[in-house]
Amino acid sequence: MKKKYKFIVGILVLLLVSLYYFFNPTVSNFFPKCPFHTITGLYCPGCGSQRAIHDLMHLNIFEAINHNALMFFAFTFGIGLYLYSKKKFSDLIYHPKSPLIIFGIIFLFGVLRNLDKFHFLAP
């Protein structure tokens, strides 16, 4: 990637991080609402992610887990895998079965968080 594009991407990431740090998605109308939840009343696997990101930036770990446990654990696992892996990170992520496993986990989480027995997974 050229230096110019890396700089632009870096600025955009910094702006996005600042936005999530300074504005709480729970009380701010600026952030978009989940269209899946708005239409169906069900929670999608991503519901609560914006609030979880905000909480993580303020080191509110338990609140982040309450808002979206999958996002928190996937983020933590990804960072740990990247930092402590003996293999190359790309070899682990781009394994042929990785997409099936990842989509299966996301689908299962989306179904479970809408069942009464697993109400603790809802945001």
Coordinates of N, CA and C in Angstrom, one line a residue:
M1 N 0.9 -1.2 0.0 CA 0.0 0.0 0.0 C 0.9 1.2 0.0
K2 N 0.5 2.2 -0.8 CA 1.3 3.4 -0.9 C 1.2 4.2 0.4
K3 N 2.3 5.0 0.6 CA 2.3 5.8 1.9 C 1.1 6.7 2.0
K4 N 0.7 7.3 0.9 CA -0.5 8.2 0.9 C -1.7 7.5 1.4
Y5 N -2.0 6.3 0.9 CA -3.2 5.6 1.3 C -3.1 5.1 2.7
K6 N -1.9 4.7 3.2 CA -1.7 4.4 4.6 C -2.0 5.5 5.5
F7 N -1.6 6.7 5.1 CA -1.8 7.9 5.9 C -3.3 8.2 6.0
I8 N -4.0 8.1 4.8 CA -5.4 8.4 4.8 C -6.2 7.4 5.6
V9 N -5.8 6.1 5.5 CA -6.5 5.1 6.3 C -6.2 5.3 7.8
G10 N -5.0 5.7 8.1 CA -4.6 6.0 9.5 C -5.5 7.1 10.1
I11 N -5.6 8.2 9.3 CA -6.4 9.3 9.8 C -7.9 8.9 10.0
L12 N -8.4 8.1 9.0 CA -9.8 7.7 9.1 C -10.0 6.8 10.3
V13 N -9.1 5.9 10.6 CA -9.2 5.0 11.8 C -9.1 5.8 13.1
L14 N -8.2 6.8 13.1 CA -8.1 7.7 14.3 C -9.4 8.5 14.5
L15 N -10.0 9.0 13.4 CA -11.3 9.7 13.6 C -12.4 8.8 14.1
L16 N -12.5 7.5 13.5 CA -13.5 6.6 14.0 C -13.3 6.2 15.4
V17 N -12.1 6.0 15.8 CA -11.8 5.6 17.2 C -12.1 6.8 18.1
S18 N -11.8 8.0 17.7 CA -12.2 9.2 18.5 C -13.7 9.3 18.7
L19 N -14.4 9.0 17.6 CA -15.9 9.1 17.6 C -16.4 8.1 18.6
Y20 N -16.0 6.9 18.6 CA -16.5 5.9 19.6 C -16.0 6.2 21.0
Y21 N -14.9 6.8 21.1 CA -14.4 7.1 22.5 C -15.2 8.3 23.1
F22 N -15.4 9.3 22.4 CA -16.0 10.5 23.0 C -17.6 10.5 23.0
F23 N -18.2 9.7 22.1 CA -19.7 9.7 22.0 C -20.2 8.3 22.4
N24 N -21.1 8.2 23.3 CA -21.7 7.0 23.8 C -22.8 6.6 22.8
P25 N -22.7 5.4 22.2 CA -23.8 5.0 21.2 C -25.1 4.8 21.9
T26 N -25.1 4.6 23.2 CA -26.4 4.3 24.0 C -27.2 5.6 24.0
V27 N -26.6 6.8 24.2 CA -27.3 8.0 24.3 C -27.3 8.9 23.1
S28 N -26.4 8.7 22.2 CA -26.2 9.5 21.0 C -27.1 9.0 19.9
N29 N -27.8 9.9 19.2 CA -28.6 9.6 18.1 C -27.8 9.5 16.8
F30 N -26.5 9.8 16.9 CA -25.7 9.9 15.7 C -25.4 8.5 15.1
F31 N -25.3 7.5 16.0 CA -25.0 6.2 15.5 C -26.2 5.5 15.0
P32 N -26.0 4.7 13.9 CA -27.2 4.0 13.3 C -27.7 2.9 14.2
K33 N -29.0 2.7 14.1 CA -29.6 1.6 14.8 C -29.6 0.3 13.9
C34 N -29.6 -0.8 14.5 CA -29.6 -2.1 13.8 C -30.9 -2.3 13.0
P35 N -30.8 -2.3 11.7 CA -32.0 -2.5 10.8 C -32.6 -3.9 11.1
F36 N -31.9 -4.9 11.3 CA -32.5 -6.2 11.6 C -33.3 -6.2 12.8
H37 N -32.8 -5.6 13.9 CA -33.6 -5.5 15.1 C -34.8 -4.6 15.0
T38 N -34.6 -3.5 14.2 CA -35.7 -2.6 14.0 C -36.9 -3.3 13.3
I39 N -36.6 -4.1 12.3 CA -37.6 -4.7 11.4 C -38.2 -5.9 12.1
T40 N -37.4 -6.8 12.7 CA -37.8 -8.1 13.2 C -38.1 -8.1 14.7
G41 N -37.4 -7.2 15.5 CA -37.4 -7.3 16.9 C -36.5 -8.3 17.5
L42 N -35.7 -9.0 16.7 CA -34.8 -10.0 17.1 C -33.4 -9.3 17.1
Y43 N -32.5 -9.9 17.9 CA -31.1 -9.4 18.0 C -30.2 -10.2 16.9
C44 N -29.5 -9.4 16.1 CA -28.6 -10.0 15.2 C -27.3 -10.3 16.0
P45 N -26.3 -11.0 15.4 CA -25.1 -11.3 16.1 C -24.3 -10.0 16.4
G46 N -24.5 -8.9 15.6 CA -23.8 -7.7 15.8 C -24.4 -6.7 16.7
C47 N -25.7 -6.9 17.2 CA -26.4 -6.0 18.0 C -25.6 -5.8 19.3
G48 N -25.3 -4.6 19.7 CA -24.6 -4.2 20.9 C -23.1 -4.0 20.7
S49 N -22.6 -4.2 19.4 CA -21.2 -4.1 19.2 C -20.7 -2.7 19.3
Q50 N -21.5 -1.7 18.9 CA -21.1 -0.3 19.0 C -20.9 0.1 20.5
R51 N -21.9 -0.3 21.3 CA -21.8 -0.1 22.7 C -20.6 -0.8 23.4
A52 N -20.4 -2.0 22.9 CA -19.2 -2.8 23.4 C -17.9 -2.1 23.1
I53 N -17.8 -1.6 21.9 CA -16.5 -0.9 21.5 C -16.3 0.3 22.4
H54 N -17.4 1.1 22.6 CA -17.3 2.2 23.5 C -16.9 1.8 24.9
D55 N -17.5 0.8 25.4 CA -17.1 0.3 26.7 C -15.7 -0.2 26.8
L56 N -15.2 -0.9 25.8 CA -13.8 -1.4 25.8 C -12.8 -0.2 25.8
M57 N -13.2 0.8 25.0 CA -12.3 2.0 25.0 C -12.2 2.7 26.4
H58 N -13.2 2.5 27.2 CA -13.2 3.1 28.5 C -12.9 2.0 29.6
L59 N -12.4 0.9 29.1 CA -12.0 -0.2 30.0 C -13.1 -0.8 30.8
N60 N -14.3 -0.7 30.4 CA -15.5 -1.3 31.1 C -15.7 -2.7 30.5
I61 N -14.9 -3.6 30.9 CA -14.8 -5.0 30.3 C -16.2 -5.7 30.5
F62 N -16.7 -5.7 31.7 CA -17.9 -6.4 32.0 C -19.1 -5.9 31.2
E63 N -19.2 -4.5 31.1 CA -20.2 -3.9 30.3 C -20.1 -4.3 28.8
A64 N -18.9 -4.3 28.3 CA -18.6 -4.7 26.9 C -19.1 -6.2 26.7
I65 N -18.8 -7.1 27.6 CA -19.3 -8.4 27.5 C -20.8 -8.5 27.5
N66 N -21.4 -7.7 28.4 CA -22.9 -7.7 28.5 C -23.5 -7.2 27.2
H67 N -22.9 -6.3 26.5 CA -23.4 -5.7 25.2 C -23.3 -6.7 24.1
N68 N -22.1 -7.3 23.9 CA -21.9 -8.3 22.8 C -20.7 -9.2 23.2
A69 N -21.0 -10.3 23.8 CA -20.0 -11.2 24.2 C -19.2 -11.8 23.1
L70 N -19.8 -12.1 22.0 CA -19.1 -12.6 20.8 C -18.0 -11.6 20.3
M71 N -18.4 -10.4 20.2 CA -17.5 -9.4 19.6 C -16.3 -9.2 20.6
F72 N -16.6 -9.2 21.9 CA -15.5 -9.0 22.9 C -14.5 -10.2 22.8
F73 N -15.1 -11.4 22.8 CA -14.2 -12.6 22.8 C -13.5 -12.8 21.5
A74 N -14.1 -12.5 20.4 CA -13.5 -12.6 19.1 C -12.4 -11.5 18.9
F75 N -12.6 -10.3 19.4 CA -11.6 -9.3 19.4 C -10.4 -9.7 20.3
T76 N -10.7 -10.2 21.5 CA -9.6 -10.6 22.4 C -8.8 -11.8 21.8
F77 N -9.5 -12.8 21.2 CA -8.9 -13.9 20.6 C -8.0 -13.5 19.5
G78 N -8.6 -12.7 18.6 CA -7.8 -12.2 17.4 C -6.5 -11.5 17.8
I79 N -6.6 -10.6 18.8 CA -5.4 -9.9 19.3 C -4.4 -10.9 19.9
G80 N -4.9 -11.8 20.7 CA -4.0 -12.8 21.3 C -3.4 -13.7 20.2
L81 N -4.1 -14.1 19.3 CA -3.6 -14.9 18.2 C -2.6 -14.2 17.4
Y82 N -2.8 -12.9 17.1 CA -1.9 -12.1 16.4 C -0.6 -11.9 17.1
L83 N -0.7 -11.6 18.4 CA 0.5 -11.3 19.2 C 1.3 -12.5 19.6
Y84 N 0.7 -13.7 19.9 CA 1.4 -14.8 20.5 C 1.5 -16.0 19.6
S85 N 1.1 -15.9 18.4 CA 1.1 -17.0 17.5 C 2.6 -17.3 17.0
K86 N 2.9 -18.6 17.0 CA 4.2 -19.0 16.4 C 4.2 -19.0 14.9
K87 N 3.0 -19.3 14.4 CA 2.8 -19.4 12.9 C 2.5 -17.9 12.4
K88 N 2.5 -17.8 11.1 CA 2.2 -16.5 10.6 C 0.7 -16.4 10.8
F89 N 0.2 -15.2 11.1 CA -1.2 -14.9 11.4 C -2.0 -15.2 10.2
S90 N -1.6 -14.8 9.0 CA -2.3 -15.0 7.8 C -2.6 -16.5 7.5
D91 N -1.6 -17.4 7.8 CA -1.8 -18.8 7.6 C -2.9 -19.4 8.5
L92 N -3.1 -18.8 9.7 CA -4.1 -19.3 10.5 C -5.5 -18.8 10.1
I93 N -5.6 -17.5 9.8 CA -6.8 -16.9 9.4 C -7.3 -17.4 8.1
Y94 N -6.5 -17.7 7.1 CA -6.9 -18.1 5.8 C -6.8 -19.6 5.6
H95 N -7.0 -20.3 6.6 CA -7.2 -21.8 6.5 C -8.5 -22.0 5.7
P96 N -8.5 -23.1 4.9 CA -9.7 -23.3 4.1 C -11.0 -23.5 4.9
K97 N -10.9 -24.0 6.1 CA -12.1 -24.2 6.9 C -12.5 -23.0 7.8
S98 N -11.6 -22.0 7.9 CA -11.9 -20.9 8.7 C -13.2 -20.2 8.5
P99 N -13.6 -19.9 7.2 CA -14.8 -19.2 7.0 C -16.0 -20.0 7.5
L100 N -16.0 -21.3 7.3 CA -17.1 -22.1 7.8 C -17.3 -22.1 9.3
I101 N -16.1 -22.2 9.9 CA -16.1 -22.2 11.4 C -16.6 -20.8 11.9
I102 N -16.1 -19.8 11.3 CA -16.4 -18.4 11.8 C -17.9 -18.1 11.6
F103 N -18.4 -18.5 10.3 CA -19.8 -18.2 10.1 C -20.7 -19.1 10.9
G104 N -20.3 -20.3 11.2 CA -21.1 -21.2 12.1 C -21.2 -20.6 13.5
I105 N -20.1 -20.1 14.0 CA -20.1 -19.5 15.4 C -21.0 -18.3 15.4
I106 N -20.9 -17.4 14.4 CA -21.7 -16.2 14.3 C -23.2 -16.6 14.2
F107 N -23.5 -17.6 13.4 CA -24.9 -18.0 13.2 C -25.5 -18.6 14.5
L108 N -24.7 -19.4 15.2 CA -25.1 -20.0 16.4 C -25.3 -19.0 17.5
F109 N -24.4 -18.0 17.6 CA -24.6 -16.9 18.5 C -25.8 -16.1 18.2
G110 N -26.1 -15.8 17.0 CA -27.3 -15.1 16.6 C -28.6 -15.8 17.0
V111 N -28.6 -17.1 16.8 CA -29.8 -17.9 17.2 C -29.9 -17.9 18.7
L112 N -28.8 -18.3 19.4 CA -28.9 -18.5 20.9 C -29.3 -17.2 21.6
R113 N -28.8 -16.0 21.2 CA -29.1 -14.8 21.9 C -30.6 -14.4 21.8
N114 N -31.3 -15.0 21.0 CA -32.8 -14.8 20.9 C -33.6 -15.8 21.6
L115 N -33.0 -16.8 22.2 CA -33.8 -17.8 22.9 C -33.9 -17.4 24.4
D116 N -35.0 -17.7 25.0 CA -35.2 -17.4 26.4 C -34.2 -17.9 27.4
K117 N -33.7 -19.2 27.1 CA -32.7 -19.8 28.0 C -31.4 -19.0 28.0
F118 N -31.1 -18.4 26.9 CA -29.9 -17.6 26.7 C -30.0 -16.1 26.7
H119 N -31.0 -15.7 27.5 CA -31.3 -14.2 27.6 C -30.1 -13.4 28.0
F120 N -29.1 -14.0 28.7 CA -27.9 -13.3 29.1 C -27.0 -12.9 27.9
L121 N -27.2 -13.5 26.8 CA -26.5 -13.1 25.6 C -27.0 -11.9 24.8
A122 N -28.3 -11.5 25.1 CA -28.9 -10.4 24.5 C -28.3 -9.1 25.0
P123 N -28.2 -8.1 24.2 CA -27.5 -6.8 24.6 C -28.4 -6.1 25.6

